[in-house]
Amino acid sequence: MTTASANSPTAAESGGAATRAFREQGAVWKGAGTSAARVDSFARDVLGRIHDAIREHGMTYAEYAAVKQWLIDVGEAGEWPLFLDVFIEHVVEETANAGLSGSKGTILGPYYLPGQRPLPARCALPMRENEKGEPLVFSGQVRSVSGDPLAGAVLDMWQADDDGYYSGFAPGIPDGNLRGVVTADEAGRFEIRTIRPAPYEIPKDGPTGQLIAVAGWHAWRPAHLHLQVGAPGCRALITQLYFHGGQWLDSDVAQATKPELILRPQAGPDGVLKADYDFVLDPV
Ligand code: MBD
Ligand code: FE
């Protein structure tokens, strides 16, 4: 508690909240339906590759004990959602979404919360009276792969604030801040007023941050907007949008950037930053 600002979350606070949020959303996956044979071959493959790494690196017993303690700590801090979404999810996304032809997706991450405020096509995300950060108008259109506008498409959006903190996962931020569920208009269009988010740094006081520090990596994600975009008859798109020239774009700790996901905001006639992005949804 030396230099942390008033709403700076501890790792255990944000980790615990992320683990609770994941448990509550767990029902939506309804079991993976994976066969015993597939569990057997996948689990044996993963374990075999860990055994190989231990042999190749000549792991000592002291190192084995340190790893065991670290794994215990990740669970106790509630950091499995954080750790997995930062270091593993990008490969699951790449694998599961291979071969789609609509807009690019990327990882969901640990900070989605369902049931946020419904908003009309032209709206502002819920924010504090004096929300810090550069105002940003994010607008565009949702279409099918055949180019038809998708009337009534829904954009569920969430983002960090100007300090890089998410409501629901850091103390002192009102519930629902910078989160909202926007219904596009008859032409699939939307125009959302918000602020430009700051980059996100993984908490340094938890086991994930400890691993990153000890390994000499950095803990940053570039600034991003999170979106889940859906429409009837379409496959829901989980994605993130980044900012051209933004710090950490080329070294995202979560490896979740793609060239197709970069906004180029421009100041409008009123001087306010505007970013346009159209979403193309694959069929179900
Ligand atoms: C984030 O904000 C995020 O989007 C991901 C994927 C992981 C950690 C924090
Ligand atoms: Fe994020």
Short mmCIF file of C-alpha atoms and ligand atoms in Angstrom, two decimals:
data_model
loop_
_atom_site.label_atom_id
_atom_site.label_comp_id
_atom_site.label_asym_id
_atom_site.label_seq_id
_atom_site.Cartn_x
_atom_site.Cartn_y
_atom_site.Cartn_z
CA MET A 1 0.00 0.00 0.00
CA THR A 2 2.61 2.56 -0.98
CA THR A 3 1.94 4.07 -4.39
CA ALA A 4 -1.37 2.41 -5.30
CA SER A 5 -4.18 4.84 -6.11
CA ALA A 6 -7.51 4.69 -4.25
CA ASN A 7 -9.20 2.35 -6.76
CA SER A 8 -6.18 0.22 -7.58
CA PRO A 9 -7.38 -3.39 -7.21
CA THR A 10 -5.36 -5.98 -5.33
CA ALA A 11 -4.73 -9.19 -7.25
CA ALA A 12 -6.92 -11.12 -4.82
CA GLU A 13 -9.82 -8.66 -5.26
CA SER A 14 -9.84 -8.70 -9.05
CA GLY A 15 -8.97 -12.41 -9.21
CA GLY A 16 -11.71 -13.37 -6.75
CA ALA A 17 -14.28 -11.31 -8.67
CA ALA A 18 -13.20 -12.88 -11.99
CA THR A 19 -13.46 -16.40 -10.56
CA ARG A 20 -16.97 -15.66 -9.18
CA ALA A 21 -18.04 -14.15 -12.53
CA PHE A 22 -16.79 -17.25 -14.39
CA ARG A 23 -18.60 -19.64 -12.04
CA GLU A 24 -21.84 -17.67 -12.49
CA GLN A 25 -21.52 -17.81 -16.29
CA GLY A 26 -20.44 -21.48 -16.24
CA ALA A 27 -23.98 -22.67 -16.94
CA VAL A 28 -23.88 -21.23 -20.48
CA TRP A 29 -21.30 -23.81 -21.61
CA LYS A 30 -23.56 -26.70 -20.49
CA GLY A 31 -20.71 -29.21 -20.38
CA ALA A 32 -18.23 -29.73 -23.20
CA GLY A 33 -19.58 -33.14 -24.29
CA THR A 34 -16.03 -34.44 -24.68
CA SER A 35 -15.72 -38.22 -25.03
CA ALA A 36 -13.63 -40.33 -22.64
CA ALA A 37 -11.30 -41.23 -25.53
CA ARG A 38 -10.67 -37.56 -26.31
CA VAL A 39 -10.06 -36.73 -22.63
CA ASP A 40 -7.63 -39.67 -22.48
CA SER A 41 -5.62 -38.64 -25.55
CA PHE A 42 -5.57 -34.92 -24.77
CA ALA A 43 -4.69 -35.34 -21.07
CA ARG A 44 -1.94 -37.86 -21.90
CA ASP A 45 -0.54 -35.54 -24.55
CA VAL A 46 -0.47 -32.53 -22.19
CA LEU A 47 1.11 -34.54 -19.36
CA GLY A 48 3.67 -36.07 -21.74
CA ARG A 49 4.71 -32.61 -22.95
CA ILE A 50 5.14 -31.43 -19.34
CA HIS A 51 7.27 -34.54 -18.62
CA ASP A 52 9.41 -33.74 -21.67
CA ALA A 53 9.89 -30.12 -20.54
CA ILE A 54 10.97 -31.30 -17.07
CA ARG A 55 13.51 -33.69 -18.62
CA GLU A 56 14.79 -31.17 -21.16
CA HIS A 57 15.22 -28.41 -18.55
CA GLY A 58 16.51 -30.72 -15.80
CA MET A 59 14.01 -29.54 -13.18
CA THR A 60 15.19 -29.85 -9.57
CA TYR A 61 13.06 -30.93 -6.58
CA ALA A 62 13.23 -27.38 -5.15
CA GLU A 63 11.83 -26.08 -8.45
CA TYR A 64 9.09 -28.72 -8.41
CA ALA A 65 8.09 -27.56 -4.90
CA ALA A 66 8.10 -23.91 -6.02
CA VAL A 67 5.84 -24.74 -8.97
CA LYS A 68 3.49 -26.68 -6.69
CA GLN A 69 3.26 -23.70 -4.30
CA TRP A 70 2.72 -21.31 -7.22
CA LEU A 71 -0.15 -23.40 -8.61
CA ILE A 72 -1.76 -23.45 -5.15
CA ASP A 73 -1.36 -19.65 -4.98
CA VAL A 74 -2.96 -19.07 -8.40
CA GLY A 75 -6.09 -20.89 -7.21
CA GLU A 76 -6.19 -19.21 -3.80
CA ALA A 77 -5.89 -15.75 -5.41
CA GLY A 78 -8.70 -16.63 -7.83
CA GLU A 79 -6.30 -15.99 -10.71
CA TRP A 80 -7.05 -19.02 -12.91
CA PRO A 81 -9.35 -16.95 -15.17
CA LEU A 82 -6.68 -14.26 -15.48
CA PHE A 83 -3.78 -16.67 -16.05
CA LEU A 84 -5.65 -18.87 -18.55
CA ASP A 85 -7.16 -16.00 -20.53
CA VAL A 86 -3.80 -14.22 -20.74
CA PHE A 87 -1.60 -17.20 -21.65
CA ILE A 88 -3.85 -19.86 -23.18
CA GLU A 89 -7.11 -18.43 -24.57
CA HIS A 90 -5.59 -16.92 -27.73
CA VAL A 91 -4.75 -20.38 -29.06
CA VAL A 92 -8.23 -21.70 -28.26
CA GLU A 93 -9.73 -18.70 -30.10
CA GLU A 94 -7.46 -19.21 -33.12
CA THR A 95 -8.32 -22.93 -33.22
CA ALA A 96 -12.07 -22.66 -32.61
CA ASN A 97 -12.59 -19.76 -35.04
CA ALA A 98 -10.36 -20.99 -37.88
CA GLY A 99 -12.02 -20.81 -41.28
CA LEU A 100 -14.68 -18.20 -40.47
CA SER A 101 -15.12 -15.42 -43.00
CA GLY A 102 -16.72 -12.62 -40.95
CA SER A 103 -14.94 -10.04 -38.81
CA LYS A 104 -12.00 -11.31 -36.78
CA GLY A 105 -12.59 -12.32 -33.21
CA THR A 106 -10.17 -12.47 -30.33
CA ILE A 107 -10.16 -13.53 -26.68
CA LEU A 108 -13.01 -12.82 -24.23
CA GLY A 109 -10.75 -12.32 -21.21
CA PRO A 110 -11.72 -12.51 -17.54
CA TYR A 111 -13.69 -9.26 -17.12
CA TYR A 112 -16.96 -9.74 -19.03
CA LEU A 113 -20.11 -9.33 -16.92
CA PRO A 114 -23.55 -10.24 -18.35
CA GLY A 115 -26.76 -8.32 -17.70
CA GLN A 116 -25.49 -4.78 -18.21
CA ARG A 117 -27.62 -1.70 -18.99
CA PRO A 118 -29.63 -1.87 -22.27
CA LEU A 119 -28.88 1.13 -24.50
CA PRO A 120 -30.31 2.49 -27.80
CA ALA A 121 -28.33 2.66 -31.07
CA ARG A 122 -27.20 6.24 -30.35
CA CYS A 123 -26.04 6.32 -26.76
CA ALA A 124 -23.31 6.91 -24.22
CA LEU A 125 -21.90 4.11 -22.09
CA PRO A 126 -22.76 4.58 -18.41
CA MET A 127 -19.95 6.64 -16.90
CA ARG A 128 -19.17 8.81 -13.89
CA GLU A 129 -20.02 12.50 -13.96
CA ASN A 130 -16.37 13.45 -14.33
CA GLU A 131 -15.14 10.30 -16.05
CA LYS A 132 -11.47 10.88 -16.86
CA GLY A 133 -10.16 10.16 -20.35
CA GLU A 134 -10.34 11.43 -23.89
CA PRO A 135 -13.93 11.38 -25.23
CA LEU A 136 -14.41 8.91 -28.10
CA VAL A 137 -17.35 8.31 -30.43
CA PHE A 138 -17.36 4.71 -31.64
CA SER A 139 -19.71 4.08 -34.56
CA GLY A 140 -20.35 1.65 -37.38
CA GLN A 141 -22.64 -0.93 -38.89
CA VAL A 142 -23.32 -4.64 -38.34
CA ARG A 143 -23.79 -6.71 -41.51
CA SER A 144 -24.02 -10.36 -42.57
CA VAL A 145 -21.31 -11.96 -44.74
CA SER A 146 -23.59 -11.37 -47.73
CA GLY A 147 -23.54 -7.64 -46.99
CA ASP A 148 -27.07 -7.25 -45.59
CA PRO A 149 -27.44 -4.79 -42.70
CA LEU A 150 -28.48 -6.66 -39.55
CA ALA A 151 -31.38 -4.69 -38.04
CA GLY A 152 -31.46 -4.90 -34.25
CA ALA A 153 -27.99 -6.42 -33.87
CA VAL A 154 -26.79 -6.28 -30.27
CA LEU A 155 -23.36 -5.02 -29.19
CA ASP A 156 -22.42 -5.96 -25.62
CA MET A 157 -19.47 -3.70 -24.84
CA TRP A 158 -17.10 -3.32 -21.89
CA GLN A 159 -13.80 -1.54 -21.35
CA ALA A 160 -11.28 -0.25 -18.85
CA ASP A 161 -11.32 3.37 -17.67
CA ASP A 162 -8.57 5.97 -18.03
CA ASP A 163 -6.63 4.26 -15.21
CA GLY A 164 -6.85 0.84 -16.91
CA TYR A 165 -9.40 -0.51 -14.39
CA TYR A 166 -12.65 -2.41 -15.04
CA SER A 167 -15.88 -1.84 -13.08
CA GLY A 168 -16.75 -4.95 -11.07
CA PHE A 169 -13.07 -5.85 -10.66
CA ALA A 170 -11.57 -2.78 -8.98
CA PRO A 171 -12.85 -0.98 -5.89
CA GLY A 172 -14.41 2.49 -6.07
CA ILE A 173 -15.87 2.21 -9.59
CA PRO A 174 -19.69 2.19 -9.81
CA ASP A 175 -21.25 -1.12 -10.96
CA GLY A 176 -21.84 -1.09 -14.70
CA ASN A 177 -19.42 1.76 -15.39
CA LEU A 178 -18.22 1.70 -19.04
CA ARG A 179 -20.37 -1.35 -19.78
CA GLY A 180 -23.55 -1.54 -21.83
CA VAL A 181 -25.69 -3.60 -24.21
CA VAL A 182 -26.41 -1.52 -27.32
CA THR A 183 -29.15 -2.44 -29.82
CA ALA A 184 -28.29 -1.23 -33.33
CA ASP A 185 -30.94 0.52 -35.46
CA GLU A 186 -32.93 -0.77 -38.48
CA ALA A 187 -29.83 -0.41 -40.67
CA GLY A 188 -27.58 -2.20 -38.17
CA ARG A 189 -25.94 1.11 -37.27
CA PHE A 190 -24.73 2.30 -33.89
CA GLU A 191 -22.97 5.35 -32.41
CA ILE A 192 -21.60 4.96 -28.89
CA ARG A 193 -20.04 7.75 -26.87
CA THR A 194 -17.37 6.63 -24.42
CA ILE A 195 -13.82 7.46 -23.42
CA ARG A 196 -10.59 6.06 -24.82
CA PRO A 197 -9.43 3.35 -22.38
CA ALA A 198 -5.91 3.16 -20.96
CA PRO A 199 -3.65 0.10 -21.39
CA TYR A 200 -4.21 -2.68 -18.83
CA GLU A 201 -1.46 -4.00 -16.56
CA ILE A 202 -1.80 -7.39 -14.86
CA PRO A 203 -1.72 -6.93 -11.06
CA LYS A 204 1.83 -7.25 -9.76
CA ASP A 205 0.91 -8.46 -6.27
CA GLY A 206 -0.53 -11.84 -7.34
CA PRO A 207 0.98 -15.11 -8.59
CA THR A 208 0.44 -14.31 -12.30
CA GLY A 209 2.26 -10.99 -11.88
CA GLN A 210 4.95 -12.77 -9.86
CA LEU A 211 5.61 -15.24 -12.68
CA ILE A 212 5.79 -12.37 -15.19
CA ALA A 213 8.20 -10.39 -12.98
CA VAL A 214 10.46 -13.35 -12.17
CA ALA A 215 10.61 -14.36 -15.85
CA GLY A 216 11.47 -10.78 -16.82
CA TRP A 217 8.42 -10.28 -19.06
CA HIS A 218 6.18 -7.23 -19.07
CA ALA A 219 2.60 -7.36 -17.81
CA TRP A 220 0.84 -5.01 -20.24
CA ARG A 221 -2.05 -5.30 -22.67
CA PRO A 222 -2.54 -2.47 -25.18
CA ALA A 223 -5.63 -0.28 -24.66
CA HIS A 224 -8.73 -2.03 -26.01
CA LEU A 225 -12.52 -2.07 -26.26
CA HIS A 226 -14.23 -5.43 -25.67
CA LEU A 227 -17.29 -6.41 -27.71
CA GLN A 228 -19.64 -9.34 -28.14
CA VAL A 229 -21.73 -8.71 -31.26
CA GLY A 230 -24.80 -10.82 -32.00
CA ALA A 231 -27.82 -10.93 -34.30
CA PRO A 232 -30.53 -13.55 -34.99
CA GLY A 233 -29.27 -16.27 -37.32
CA CYS A 234 -25.65 -15.20 -36.85
CA ARG A 235 -22.73 -16.63 -34.96
CA ALA A 236 -21.91 -14.35 -32.01
CA LEU A 237 -18.61 -12.54 -32.45
CA ILE A 238 -16.33 -12.06 -29.43
CA THR A 239 -13.69 -9.47 -30.22
CA GLN A 240 -11.57 -6.54 -29.07
CA LEU A 241 -10.57 -3.34 -30.84
CA TYR A 242 -7.22 -1.63 -30.32
CA PHE A 243 -5.86 1.82 -31.18
CA HIS A 244 -3.37 2.58 -33.95
CA GLY A 245 -0.05 3.70 -32.46
CA GLY A 246 -1.07 2.49 -28.99
CA GLN A 247 1.59 1.36 -26.54
CA TRP A 248 2.12 -2.45 -26.22
CA LEU A 249 0.32 -3.19 -29.53
CA ASP A 250 3.29 -5.22 -30.71
CA SER A 251 3.94 -7.01 -27.43
CA ASP A 252 0.51 -7.75 -25.88
CA VAL A 253 1.15 -10.10 -22.93
CA ALA A 254 -2.07 -11.93 -23.94
CA GLN A 255 -1.06 -12.18 -27.66
CA ALA A 256 -4.61 -11.18 -28.61
CA THR A 257 -4.03 -8.37 -31.12
CA LYS A 258 -4.62 -8.76 -34.87
CA PRO A 259 -3.99 -6.23 -37.65
CA GLU A 260 -7.71 -6.31 -38.55
CA LEU A 261 -8.67 -5.14 -35.05
CA ILE A 262 -6.95 -1.75 -35.00
CA LEU A 263 -9.01 1.45 -34.93
CA ARG A 264 -7.65 4.68 -36.39
CA PRO A 265 -9.58 7.36 -34.52
CA GLN A 266 -9.66 10.82 -36.14
CA ALA A 267 -10.78 14.11 -34.62
CA GLY A 268 -14.17 15.16 -36.07
CA PRO A 269 -15.18 18.76 -36.95
CA ASP A 270 -16.11 19.25 -33.27
CA GLY A 271 -12.63 18.10 -32.21
CA VAL A 272 -13.96 14.88 -30.64
CA LEU A 273 -12.20 11.62 -31.55
CA LYS A 274 -14.25 9.39 -33.85
CA ALA A 275 -13.57 5.75 -34.60
CA ASP A 276 -15.54 3.80 -37.20
CA TYR A 277 -15.69 0.01 -37.36
CA ASP A 278 -18.09 -2.30 -39.19
CA PHE A 279 -18.78 -5.83 -37.96
CA VAL A 280 -19.49 -8.70 -40.35
CA LEU A 281 -21.14 -11.71 -38.68
CA ASP A 282 -20.84 -15.29 -39.94
CA PRO A 283 -24.01 -17.36 -40.17
CA VAL A 284 -24.69 -19.88 -37.37
C1 MBD B 1 -7.83 -7.89 -19.73
O1 MBD B 1 -8.38 -6.67 -19.74
C2 MBD B 1 -8.05 -8.66 -20.78
O2 MBD B 1 -8.79 -8.16 -21.78
C3 MBD B 1 -7.51 -9.94 -20.83
C4 MBD B 1 -7.74 -10.77 -22.02
C5 MBD B 1 -6.77 -10.42 -19.80
C6 MBD B 1 -6.55 -9.63 -18.72
C7 MBD B 1 -7.08 -8.38 -18.68
FE FE B 2 -9.60 -6.29 -21.27
#
